[in-house]
Tab-separated table of C-alpha atoms in Angstrom:
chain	number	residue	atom	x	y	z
Y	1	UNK	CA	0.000	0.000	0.000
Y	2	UNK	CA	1.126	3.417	-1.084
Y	3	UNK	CA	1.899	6.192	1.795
Y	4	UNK	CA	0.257	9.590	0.842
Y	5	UNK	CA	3.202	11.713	-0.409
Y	6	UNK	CA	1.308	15.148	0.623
Y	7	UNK	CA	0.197	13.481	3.633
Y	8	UNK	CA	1.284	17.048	5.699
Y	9	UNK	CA	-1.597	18.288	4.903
Y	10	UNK	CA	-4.085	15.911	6.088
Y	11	UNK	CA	-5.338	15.566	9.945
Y	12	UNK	CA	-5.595	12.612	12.100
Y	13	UNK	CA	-7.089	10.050	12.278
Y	14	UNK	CA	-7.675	10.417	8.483
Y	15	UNK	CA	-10.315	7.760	6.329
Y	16	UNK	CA	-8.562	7.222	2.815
Y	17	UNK	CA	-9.316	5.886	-0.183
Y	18	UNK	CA	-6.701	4.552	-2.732
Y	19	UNK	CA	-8.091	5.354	-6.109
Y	20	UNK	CA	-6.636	3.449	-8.416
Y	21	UNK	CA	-6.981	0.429	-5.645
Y	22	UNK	CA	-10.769	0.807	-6.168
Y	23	UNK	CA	-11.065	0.745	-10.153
Y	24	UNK	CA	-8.424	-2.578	-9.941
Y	25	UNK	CA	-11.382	-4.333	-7.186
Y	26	UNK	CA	-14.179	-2.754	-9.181
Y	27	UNK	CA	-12.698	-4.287	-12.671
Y	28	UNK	CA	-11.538	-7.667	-10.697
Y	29	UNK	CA	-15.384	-8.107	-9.434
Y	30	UNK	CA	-16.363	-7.679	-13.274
Y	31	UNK	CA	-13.910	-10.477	-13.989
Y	32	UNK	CA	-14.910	-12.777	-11.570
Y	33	UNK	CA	-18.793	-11.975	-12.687
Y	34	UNK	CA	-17.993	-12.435	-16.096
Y	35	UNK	CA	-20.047	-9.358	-17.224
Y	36	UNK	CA	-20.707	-5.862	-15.492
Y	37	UNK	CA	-24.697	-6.695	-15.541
Y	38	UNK	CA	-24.311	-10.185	-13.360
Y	39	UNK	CA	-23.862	-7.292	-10.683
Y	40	UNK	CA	-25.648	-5.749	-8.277
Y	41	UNK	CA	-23.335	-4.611	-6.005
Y	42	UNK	CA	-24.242	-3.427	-2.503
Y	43	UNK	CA	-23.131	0.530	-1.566
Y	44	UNK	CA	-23.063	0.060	2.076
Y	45	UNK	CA	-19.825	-0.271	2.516
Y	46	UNK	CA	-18.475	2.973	0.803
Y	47	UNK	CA	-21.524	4.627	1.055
Y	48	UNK	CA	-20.547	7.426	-1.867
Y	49	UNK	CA	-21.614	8.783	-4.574
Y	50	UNK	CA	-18.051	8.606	-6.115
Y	51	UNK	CA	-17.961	5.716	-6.290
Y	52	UNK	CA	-20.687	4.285	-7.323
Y	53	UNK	CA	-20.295	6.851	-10.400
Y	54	UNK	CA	-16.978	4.694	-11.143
Y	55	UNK	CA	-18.804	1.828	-10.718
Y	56	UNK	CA	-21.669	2.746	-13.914
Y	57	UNK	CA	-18.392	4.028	-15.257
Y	58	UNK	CA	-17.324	0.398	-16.062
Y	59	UNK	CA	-21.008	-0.528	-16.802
Y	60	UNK	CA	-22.506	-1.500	-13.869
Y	61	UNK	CA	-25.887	-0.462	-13.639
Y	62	UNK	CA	-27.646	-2.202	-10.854
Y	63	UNK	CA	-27.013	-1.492	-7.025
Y	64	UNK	CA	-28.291	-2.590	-3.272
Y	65	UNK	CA	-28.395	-0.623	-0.612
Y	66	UNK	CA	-29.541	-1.498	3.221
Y	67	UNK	CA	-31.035	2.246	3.972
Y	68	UNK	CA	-33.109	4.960	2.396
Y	69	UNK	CA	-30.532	7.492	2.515
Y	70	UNK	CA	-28.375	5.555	0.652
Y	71	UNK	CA	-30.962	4.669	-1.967
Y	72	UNK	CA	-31.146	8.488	-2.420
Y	73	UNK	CA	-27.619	8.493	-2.527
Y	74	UNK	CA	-28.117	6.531	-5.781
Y	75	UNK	CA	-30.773	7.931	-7.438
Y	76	UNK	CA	-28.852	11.502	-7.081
Y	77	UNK	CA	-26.298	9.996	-8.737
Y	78	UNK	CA	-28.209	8.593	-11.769
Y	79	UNK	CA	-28.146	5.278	-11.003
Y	80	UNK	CA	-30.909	3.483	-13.071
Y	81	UNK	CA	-31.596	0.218	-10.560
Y	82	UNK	CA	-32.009	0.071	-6.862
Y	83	UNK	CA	-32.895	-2.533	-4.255
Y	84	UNK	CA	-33.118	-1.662	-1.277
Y	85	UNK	CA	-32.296	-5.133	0.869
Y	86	UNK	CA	-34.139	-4.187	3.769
Y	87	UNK	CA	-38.144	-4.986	5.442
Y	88	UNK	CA	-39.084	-1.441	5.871
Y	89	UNK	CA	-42.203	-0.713	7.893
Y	90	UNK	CA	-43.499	2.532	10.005
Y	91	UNK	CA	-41.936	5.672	8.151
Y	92	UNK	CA	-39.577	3.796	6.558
Y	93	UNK	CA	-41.835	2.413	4.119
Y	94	UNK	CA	-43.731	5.627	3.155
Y	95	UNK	CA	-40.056	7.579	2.769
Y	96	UNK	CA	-39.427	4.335	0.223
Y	97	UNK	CA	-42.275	6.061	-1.956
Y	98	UNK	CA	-41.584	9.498	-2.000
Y	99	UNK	CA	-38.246	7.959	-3.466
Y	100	UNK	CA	-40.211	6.813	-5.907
Y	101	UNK	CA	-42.013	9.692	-6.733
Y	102	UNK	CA	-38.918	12.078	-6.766
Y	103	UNK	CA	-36.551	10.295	-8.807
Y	104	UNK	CA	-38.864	8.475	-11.990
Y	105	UNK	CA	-35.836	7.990	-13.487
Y	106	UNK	CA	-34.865	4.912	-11.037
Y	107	UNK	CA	-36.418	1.700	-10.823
Y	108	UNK	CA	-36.879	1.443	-7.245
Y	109	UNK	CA	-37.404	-1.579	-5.466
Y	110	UNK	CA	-37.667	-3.335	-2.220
Y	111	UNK	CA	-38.041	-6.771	0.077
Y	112	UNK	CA	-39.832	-8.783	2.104
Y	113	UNK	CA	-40.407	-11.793	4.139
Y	114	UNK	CA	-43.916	-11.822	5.459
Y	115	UNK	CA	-47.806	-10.363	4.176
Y	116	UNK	CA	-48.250	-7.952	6.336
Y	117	UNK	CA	-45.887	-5.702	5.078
Y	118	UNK	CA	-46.452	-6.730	1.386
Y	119	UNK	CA	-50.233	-5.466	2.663
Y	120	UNK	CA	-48.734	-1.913	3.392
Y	121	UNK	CA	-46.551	-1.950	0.698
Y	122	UNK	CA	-49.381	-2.458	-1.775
Y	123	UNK	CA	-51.641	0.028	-0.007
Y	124	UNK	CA	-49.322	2.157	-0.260
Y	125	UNK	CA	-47.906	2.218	-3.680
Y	126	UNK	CA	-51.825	1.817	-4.908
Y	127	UNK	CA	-52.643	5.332	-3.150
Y	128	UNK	CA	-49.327	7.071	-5.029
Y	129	UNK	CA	-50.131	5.393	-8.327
Y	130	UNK	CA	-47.368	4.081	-8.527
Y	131	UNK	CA	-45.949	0.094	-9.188
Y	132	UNK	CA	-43.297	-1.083	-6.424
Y	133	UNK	CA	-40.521	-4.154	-7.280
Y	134	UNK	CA	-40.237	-6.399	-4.568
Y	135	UNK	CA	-37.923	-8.755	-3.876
Y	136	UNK	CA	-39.056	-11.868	-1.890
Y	137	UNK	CA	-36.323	-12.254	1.096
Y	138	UNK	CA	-35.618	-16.225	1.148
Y	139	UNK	CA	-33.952	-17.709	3.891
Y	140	UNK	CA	-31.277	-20.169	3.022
Y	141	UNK	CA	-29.737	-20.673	6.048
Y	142	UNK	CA	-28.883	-17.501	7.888
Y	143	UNK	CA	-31.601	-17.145	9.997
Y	144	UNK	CA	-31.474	-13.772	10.208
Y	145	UNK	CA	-34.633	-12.176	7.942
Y	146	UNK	CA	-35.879	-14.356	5.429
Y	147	UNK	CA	-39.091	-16.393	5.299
Y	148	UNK	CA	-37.916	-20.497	4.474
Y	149	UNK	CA	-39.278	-22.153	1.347
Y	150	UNK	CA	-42.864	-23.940	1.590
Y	151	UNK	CA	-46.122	-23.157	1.136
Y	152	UNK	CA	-46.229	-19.559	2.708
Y	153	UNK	CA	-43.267	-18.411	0.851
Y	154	UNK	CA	-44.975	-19.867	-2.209
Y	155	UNK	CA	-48.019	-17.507	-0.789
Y	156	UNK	CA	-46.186	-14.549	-0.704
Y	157	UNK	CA	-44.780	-14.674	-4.062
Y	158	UNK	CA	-48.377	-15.295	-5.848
Y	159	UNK	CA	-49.302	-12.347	-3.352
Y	160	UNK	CA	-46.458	-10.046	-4.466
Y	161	UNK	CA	-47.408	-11.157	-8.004
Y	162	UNK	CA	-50.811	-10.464	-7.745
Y	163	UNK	CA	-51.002	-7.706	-6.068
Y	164	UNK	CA	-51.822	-4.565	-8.147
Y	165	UNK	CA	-49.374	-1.796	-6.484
Y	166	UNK	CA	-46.533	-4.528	-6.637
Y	167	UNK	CA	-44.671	-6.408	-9.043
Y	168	UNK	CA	-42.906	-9.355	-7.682
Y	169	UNK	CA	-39.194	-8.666	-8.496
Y	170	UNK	CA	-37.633	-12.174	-7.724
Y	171	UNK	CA	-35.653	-13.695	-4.481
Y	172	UNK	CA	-33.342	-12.554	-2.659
Y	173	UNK	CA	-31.187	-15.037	-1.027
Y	174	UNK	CA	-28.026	-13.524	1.305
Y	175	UNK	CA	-26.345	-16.279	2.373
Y	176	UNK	CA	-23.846	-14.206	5.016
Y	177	UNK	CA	-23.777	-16.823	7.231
Y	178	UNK	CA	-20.565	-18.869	5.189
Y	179	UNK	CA	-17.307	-17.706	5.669
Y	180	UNK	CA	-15.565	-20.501	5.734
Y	181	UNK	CA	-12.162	-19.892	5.326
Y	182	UNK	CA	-11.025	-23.091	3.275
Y	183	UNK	CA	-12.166	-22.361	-0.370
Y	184	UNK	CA	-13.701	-25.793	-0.910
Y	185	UNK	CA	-15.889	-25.708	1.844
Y	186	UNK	CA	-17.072	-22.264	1.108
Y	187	UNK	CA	-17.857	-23.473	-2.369
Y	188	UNK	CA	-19.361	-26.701	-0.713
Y	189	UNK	CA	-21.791	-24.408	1.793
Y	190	UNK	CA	-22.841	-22.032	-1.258
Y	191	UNK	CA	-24.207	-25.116	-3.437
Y	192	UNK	CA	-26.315	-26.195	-0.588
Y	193	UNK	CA	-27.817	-22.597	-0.333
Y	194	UNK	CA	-27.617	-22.604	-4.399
Y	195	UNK	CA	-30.010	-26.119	-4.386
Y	196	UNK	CA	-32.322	-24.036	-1.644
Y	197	UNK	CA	-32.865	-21.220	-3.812
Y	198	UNK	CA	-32.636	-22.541	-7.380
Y	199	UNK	CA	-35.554	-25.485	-5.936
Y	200	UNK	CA	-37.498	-22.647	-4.692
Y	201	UNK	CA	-37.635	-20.855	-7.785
Y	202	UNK	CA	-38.336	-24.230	-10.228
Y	203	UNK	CA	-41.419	-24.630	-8.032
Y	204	UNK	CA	-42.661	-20.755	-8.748
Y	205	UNK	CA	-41.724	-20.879	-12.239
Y	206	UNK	CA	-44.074	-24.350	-12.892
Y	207	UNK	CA	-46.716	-22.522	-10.838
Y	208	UNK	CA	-46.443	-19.946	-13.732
Y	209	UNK	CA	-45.079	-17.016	-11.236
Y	210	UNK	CA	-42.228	-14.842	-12.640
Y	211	UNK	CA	-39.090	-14.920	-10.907
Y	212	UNK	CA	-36.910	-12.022	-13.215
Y	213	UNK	CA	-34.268	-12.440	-10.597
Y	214	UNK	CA	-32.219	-14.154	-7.885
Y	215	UNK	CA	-29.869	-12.202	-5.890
Y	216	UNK	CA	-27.456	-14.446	-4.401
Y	217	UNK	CA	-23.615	-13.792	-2.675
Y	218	UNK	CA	-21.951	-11.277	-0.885
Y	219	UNK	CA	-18.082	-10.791	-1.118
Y	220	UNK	CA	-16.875	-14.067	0.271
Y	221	UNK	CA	-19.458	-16.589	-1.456
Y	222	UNK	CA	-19.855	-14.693	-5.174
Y	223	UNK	CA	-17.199	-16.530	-6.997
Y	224	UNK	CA	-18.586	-19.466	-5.644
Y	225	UNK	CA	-22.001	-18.522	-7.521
Y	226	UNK	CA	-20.037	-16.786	-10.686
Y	227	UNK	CA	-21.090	-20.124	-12.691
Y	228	UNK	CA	-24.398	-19.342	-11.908
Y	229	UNK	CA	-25.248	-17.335	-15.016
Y	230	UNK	CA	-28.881	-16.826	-14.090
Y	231	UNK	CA	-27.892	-15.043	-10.789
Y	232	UNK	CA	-27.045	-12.163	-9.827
Y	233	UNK	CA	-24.311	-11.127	-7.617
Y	234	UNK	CA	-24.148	-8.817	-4.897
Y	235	UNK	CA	-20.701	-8.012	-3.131
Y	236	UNK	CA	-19.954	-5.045	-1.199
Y	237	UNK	CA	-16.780	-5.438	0.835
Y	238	UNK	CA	-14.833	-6.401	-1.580
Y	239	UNK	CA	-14.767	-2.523	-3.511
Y	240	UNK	CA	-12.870	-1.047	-0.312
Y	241	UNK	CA	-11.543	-4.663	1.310
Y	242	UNK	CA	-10.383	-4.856	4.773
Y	243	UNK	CA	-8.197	-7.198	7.069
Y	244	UNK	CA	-11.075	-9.352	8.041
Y	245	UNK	CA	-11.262	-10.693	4.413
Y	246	UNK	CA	-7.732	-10.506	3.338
Y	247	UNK	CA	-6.851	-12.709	6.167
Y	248	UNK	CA	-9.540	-14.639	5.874
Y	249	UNK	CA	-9.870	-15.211	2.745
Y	250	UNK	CA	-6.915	-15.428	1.112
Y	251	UNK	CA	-8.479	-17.105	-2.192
Y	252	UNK	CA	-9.745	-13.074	-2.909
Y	253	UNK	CA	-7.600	-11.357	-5.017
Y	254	UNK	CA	-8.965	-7.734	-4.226
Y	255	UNK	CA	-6.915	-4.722	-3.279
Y	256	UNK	CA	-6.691	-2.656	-0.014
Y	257	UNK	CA	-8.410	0.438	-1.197
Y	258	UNK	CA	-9.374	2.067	1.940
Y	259	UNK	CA	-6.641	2.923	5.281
Y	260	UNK	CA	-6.757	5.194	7.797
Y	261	UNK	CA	-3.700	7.542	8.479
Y	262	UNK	CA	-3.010	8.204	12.537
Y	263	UNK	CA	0.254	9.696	13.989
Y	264	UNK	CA	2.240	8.585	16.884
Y	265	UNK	CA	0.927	10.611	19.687
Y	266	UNK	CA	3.264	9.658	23.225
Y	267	UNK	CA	6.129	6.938	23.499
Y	268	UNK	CA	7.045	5.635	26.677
Y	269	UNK	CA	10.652	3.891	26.460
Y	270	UNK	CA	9.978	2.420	30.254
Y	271	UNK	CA	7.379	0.573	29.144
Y	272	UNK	CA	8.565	-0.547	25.380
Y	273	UNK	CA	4.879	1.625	24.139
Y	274	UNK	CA	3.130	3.822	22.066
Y	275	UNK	CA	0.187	5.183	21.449
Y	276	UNK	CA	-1.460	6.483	18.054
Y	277	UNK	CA	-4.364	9.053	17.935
Y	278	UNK	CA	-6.673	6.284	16.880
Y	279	UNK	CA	-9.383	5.216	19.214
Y	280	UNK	CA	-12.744	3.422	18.859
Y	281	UNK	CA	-14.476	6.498	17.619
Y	282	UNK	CA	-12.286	6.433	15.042
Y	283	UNK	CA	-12.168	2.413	13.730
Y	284	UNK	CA	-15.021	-0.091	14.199
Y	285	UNK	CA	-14.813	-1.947	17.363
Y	286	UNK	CA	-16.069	-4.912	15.741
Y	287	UNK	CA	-15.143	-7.943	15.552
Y	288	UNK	CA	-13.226	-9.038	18.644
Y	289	UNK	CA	-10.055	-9.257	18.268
Y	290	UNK	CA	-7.689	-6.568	16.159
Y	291	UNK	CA	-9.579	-3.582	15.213
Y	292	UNK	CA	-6.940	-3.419	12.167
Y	293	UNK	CA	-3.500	-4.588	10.804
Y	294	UNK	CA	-0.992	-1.802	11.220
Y	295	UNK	CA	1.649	-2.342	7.728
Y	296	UNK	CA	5.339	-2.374	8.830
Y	297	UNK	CA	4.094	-2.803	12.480
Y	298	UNK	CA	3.254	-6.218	12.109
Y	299	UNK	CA	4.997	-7.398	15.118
Y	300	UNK	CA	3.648	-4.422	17.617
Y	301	UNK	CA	0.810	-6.149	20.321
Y	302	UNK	CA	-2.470	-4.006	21.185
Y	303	UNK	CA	-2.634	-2.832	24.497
Y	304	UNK	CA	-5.260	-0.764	25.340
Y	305	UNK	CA	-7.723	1.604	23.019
Y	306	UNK	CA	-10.674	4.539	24.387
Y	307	UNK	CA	-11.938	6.546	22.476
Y	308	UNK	CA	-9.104	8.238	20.920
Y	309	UNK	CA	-6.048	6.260	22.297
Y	310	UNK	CA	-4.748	3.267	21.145
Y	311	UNK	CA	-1.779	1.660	22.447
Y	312	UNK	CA	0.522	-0.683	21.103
Y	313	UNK	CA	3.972	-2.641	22.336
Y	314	UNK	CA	6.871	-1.763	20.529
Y	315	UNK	CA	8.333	-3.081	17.571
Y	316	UNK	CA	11.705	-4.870	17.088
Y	317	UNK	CA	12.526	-2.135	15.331
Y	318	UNK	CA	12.184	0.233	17.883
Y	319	UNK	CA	9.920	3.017	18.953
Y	320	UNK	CA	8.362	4.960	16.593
Y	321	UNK	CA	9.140	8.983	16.437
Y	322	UNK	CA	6.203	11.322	17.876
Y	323	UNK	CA	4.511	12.233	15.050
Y	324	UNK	CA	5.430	9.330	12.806
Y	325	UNK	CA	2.955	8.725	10.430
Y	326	UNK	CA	0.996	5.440	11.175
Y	327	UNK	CA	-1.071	3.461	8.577
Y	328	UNK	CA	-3.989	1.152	9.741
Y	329	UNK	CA	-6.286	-1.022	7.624
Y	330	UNK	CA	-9.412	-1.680	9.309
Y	331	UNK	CA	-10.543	-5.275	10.083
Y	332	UNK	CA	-14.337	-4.257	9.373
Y	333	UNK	CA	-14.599	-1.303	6.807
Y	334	UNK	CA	-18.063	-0.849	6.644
Y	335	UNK	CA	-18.305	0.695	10.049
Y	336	UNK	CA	-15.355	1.994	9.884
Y	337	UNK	CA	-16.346	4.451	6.966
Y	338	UNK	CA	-19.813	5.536	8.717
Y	339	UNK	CA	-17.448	7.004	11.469
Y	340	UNK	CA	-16.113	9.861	9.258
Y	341	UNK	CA	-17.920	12.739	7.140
Y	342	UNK	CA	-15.286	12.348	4.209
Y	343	UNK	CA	-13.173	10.175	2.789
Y	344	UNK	CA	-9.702	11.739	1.622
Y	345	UNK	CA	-8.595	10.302	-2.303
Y	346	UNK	CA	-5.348	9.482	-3.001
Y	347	UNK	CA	-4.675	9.133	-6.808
Y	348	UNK	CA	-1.868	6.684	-8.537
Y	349	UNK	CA	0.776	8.902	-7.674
Y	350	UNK	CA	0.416	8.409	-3.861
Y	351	UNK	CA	-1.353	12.399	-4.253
Y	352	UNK	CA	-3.707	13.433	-1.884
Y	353	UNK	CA	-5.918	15.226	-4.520
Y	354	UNK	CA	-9.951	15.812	-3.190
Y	355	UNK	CA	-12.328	14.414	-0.653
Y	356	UNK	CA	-15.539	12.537	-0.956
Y	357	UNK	CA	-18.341	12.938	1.356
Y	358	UNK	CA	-19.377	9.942	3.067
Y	359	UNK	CA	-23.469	11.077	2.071
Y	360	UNK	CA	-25.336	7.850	3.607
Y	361	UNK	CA	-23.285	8.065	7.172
Y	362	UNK	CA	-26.714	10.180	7.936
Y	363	UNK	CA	-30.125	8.166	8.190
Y	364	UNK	CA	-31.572	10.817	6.059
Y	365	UNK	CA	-30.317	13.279	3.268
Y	366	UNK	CA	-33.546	14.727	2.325
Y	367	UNK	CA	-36.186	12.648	2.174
C-alpha cells in the first residue's frame, strides 16, 4: 500500500481511499462476474456517490443498498436500478415512496419476508399510483430475515405477483452466514444454499409465477455462484476490502483500497509503548479481536484503546518517532467508513488530490 506523499496536509485520524486500488477491485469483481450486468453490487460499505459513479463508469448499472438514505444516494447519482435489501415498515416504508415519486428515473425496489408488510406496501404504492418491485427475502440458512421455502413463501410470491401496487421482483437469497475460510468448503456451503434457492424458484416458475431475478452472494461466497449465469451477484466489501477478508480469505484477489492515516501521539521507552491518535471512535470496534493490521508494524501487540487512544507494544525495530505517520487497515470497513464525514482520495501517484463525502453516514439526506 502506497503512503500519501502530501500526507502534511491531512489531519488525524484520516479515512482514505486509494483510487486506483478501487477501479483494480471494481474491474476484478467484473472479472470474476464475467459481465458488469451479473452485478448488483451493494453501496453500504463505501456509502458514496463517487464511487458508485466509477462503478456505472465500467457498466454497472444495478445497485443494493440497506437504507433509504443511501438509496437516495443513488438515485442523485443517476443510477438506473435500486434494491433496497431491507423490510421497511413505520416511516420507513412511506419515505421508500416518496423515493419513488422524486426520482422516476430509477427503478426502485424493495423486500420482504412476510404479508403484512407486502399489505402496506401495496396500499401504499396503490394510493401514489405508482408500481413497487419487490424482492421476496428467502432464507437459506442464515436465519437472520428471510421467510424459508414452503407453502407460505410460495403464498407470498403469488401475493407479491398479484397484487396490483406490486410487481414481484424475484428472491433474494443472502447467504452471510458462510465464511468458511477453506475455499472448498465455502464453495461446498454455497451449493447447498444454491439447491435451496434454485428449488425454490423451479417450483414458482411451474406454478407460472415470474421470478426475473435471484440475488445471491456477498463478497466471500460470489465466486462461488459466478457459474451461476442466471444469478445475480451482490458483493460489497470487496470494492474497499479490509483485514477481516484478506486474512480470511486469502483465495480473494482484491486490493486494499481504503486505510486510515493516525500519527504517533506519546512513546514511553519504560514501558517498550506507544500510542497512536486512533481510538474506537475512530475504527469499528467490531469484531473481537484486532480492530486493524498496522503495515510495517506487524509485530507491535495491542494494548489498550478509548476513544481516541490506542496503544501498542513496541516493535523490534524500535519506537516509533512522535509524530510518525501510522497506517492502519481496518478489520471491518463498513463501520469503519460511517465514522467519518469524508473520505480523503489518493490518486496513482500516492497524491492526496480531493475528498468525498461519506453522504449515507446520515439516516436521512432529504427525504
Amino acid at each position: 500500500m502506497k503512503k500519501v506523499r502530501n500526507s502534511v496536509r491531512l489531519p488525524s485520524p484520516a479515512l482514505l481511499f486509494f483510487e486506483d486500488a478501487i477501479r483494480a477491485n471494481i474491474d476484478m469483481a467484473i472479472k470474476i462476474a464475467g459481465s458488469p450486468g451479473r452485478l448488483r453490487p451493494h453501496v453500504k460499505t463505501h456509502k458514496t456517490a463517487e464511487l458508485a459513479a466509477m462503478a456505472m463508469a465500467r457498466g454497472i448499472l444495478k445497485f443494493k443498498c440497506a437504507t433509504i438514505a443511501e438509496a437516495e444516494m443513488l438515485a442523485r447519482a443517476q443510477a438506473p436500478d435500486i434494491l433496497l435489501s431491507y423490510t421497511l415498515v413505520g416511516r420507513n416504508a412511506e419515505r421508500l415512496i416518496e423515493l419513488v415519486l422524486k426520482y422516476p428515473h430509477a427503478k426502485f425496489s424493495t423486500l420482504t419476508d412476510n404479508l403484512e408488510v407486502a399489505h402496506v406496501l401495496n396500499t401504499l404504492a396503490e394510493k401514489a399510483k405508482v408500481k413497487l418491485g419487490v424482492f421476496l427475502d428467502l432464507d437459506v440458512g442464515q436465519h437472520r430475515t428471510g421467510i424459508a421455502p414452503g407453502p407460505d413463501a410460495e403464498a407470498l410470491y403469488a401475493y407479491l405477483s398479484a397484487a396490483p401496487g406490486l410487481s414481484a421482483g424475484g428472491l433474494h437469497c443472502y447467504d452471510g452466514h458462510n465464511h468458511q475460510r477453506d475455499l472448498r468448503e465455502r464453495q461446498a456451503a454455497a451449493a447447498a444454499c444454491y439447491v435451496i434457492a434454485a428449488d425454490f424458484r423451479t417450483t414458482l416458475l411451474s406454478s407460472g409465477l415470474p421470478v426475473p431475478e435471484v440475488v445471491m452472494g456477498g463478497t466471500p461466497t460470489f465466486p462461488c455462484y459466478a457459474s451461476r449465469q442466471e444469478l445475480t451477484l451482490s458483493p460489497g466489501t470487496c470494492f474497499l476490502h479490509d483485514y477481516s477478508y484478506a486474512s480470511s480469505f486469502p483465495d480473494l484477489r482484491f486490493e486494499y483500497a481504503a486505510a486510515i492515516l493516525a500519527r504517533v501521539v506519546s512513546r514511553n521507552s519504560v514501558m517498550g509503548t506507544f500510542t497512536i491518535d486512533l481510538g474506537y471512535k475512530g475504527i469499528s470496534a467490531d469484531p473481537k479481536g484486532a480492530r486493524g493490521f498496522l503495515p510495517g508494524y506487524e509485530d507491535s501487540v495491542p494494548v489498550l484503546q478509548n476513544e481516541e487512544h490506542w496503544v501498542f507494544t513496541a516493535p523490534k525495530k524500535g519506537l516509533p518517532s512522535i509524530g510518525e505517520e501510522i497506517y492502519v487497515i481496518p478489520t471491518h470497513i463498513c463501520p469503519t467508513v460511517a465514522l467519518y464525514e469524508r473520505a480523503h482520495i489518493v490518486d496513482k501517484d500516492g497524491v492526496c488530490f480531493t475528498e468525498w463525502r461519506i453522504a449515507c453516514r446520515d439516516r436521512s439526506i432529504g427525504i
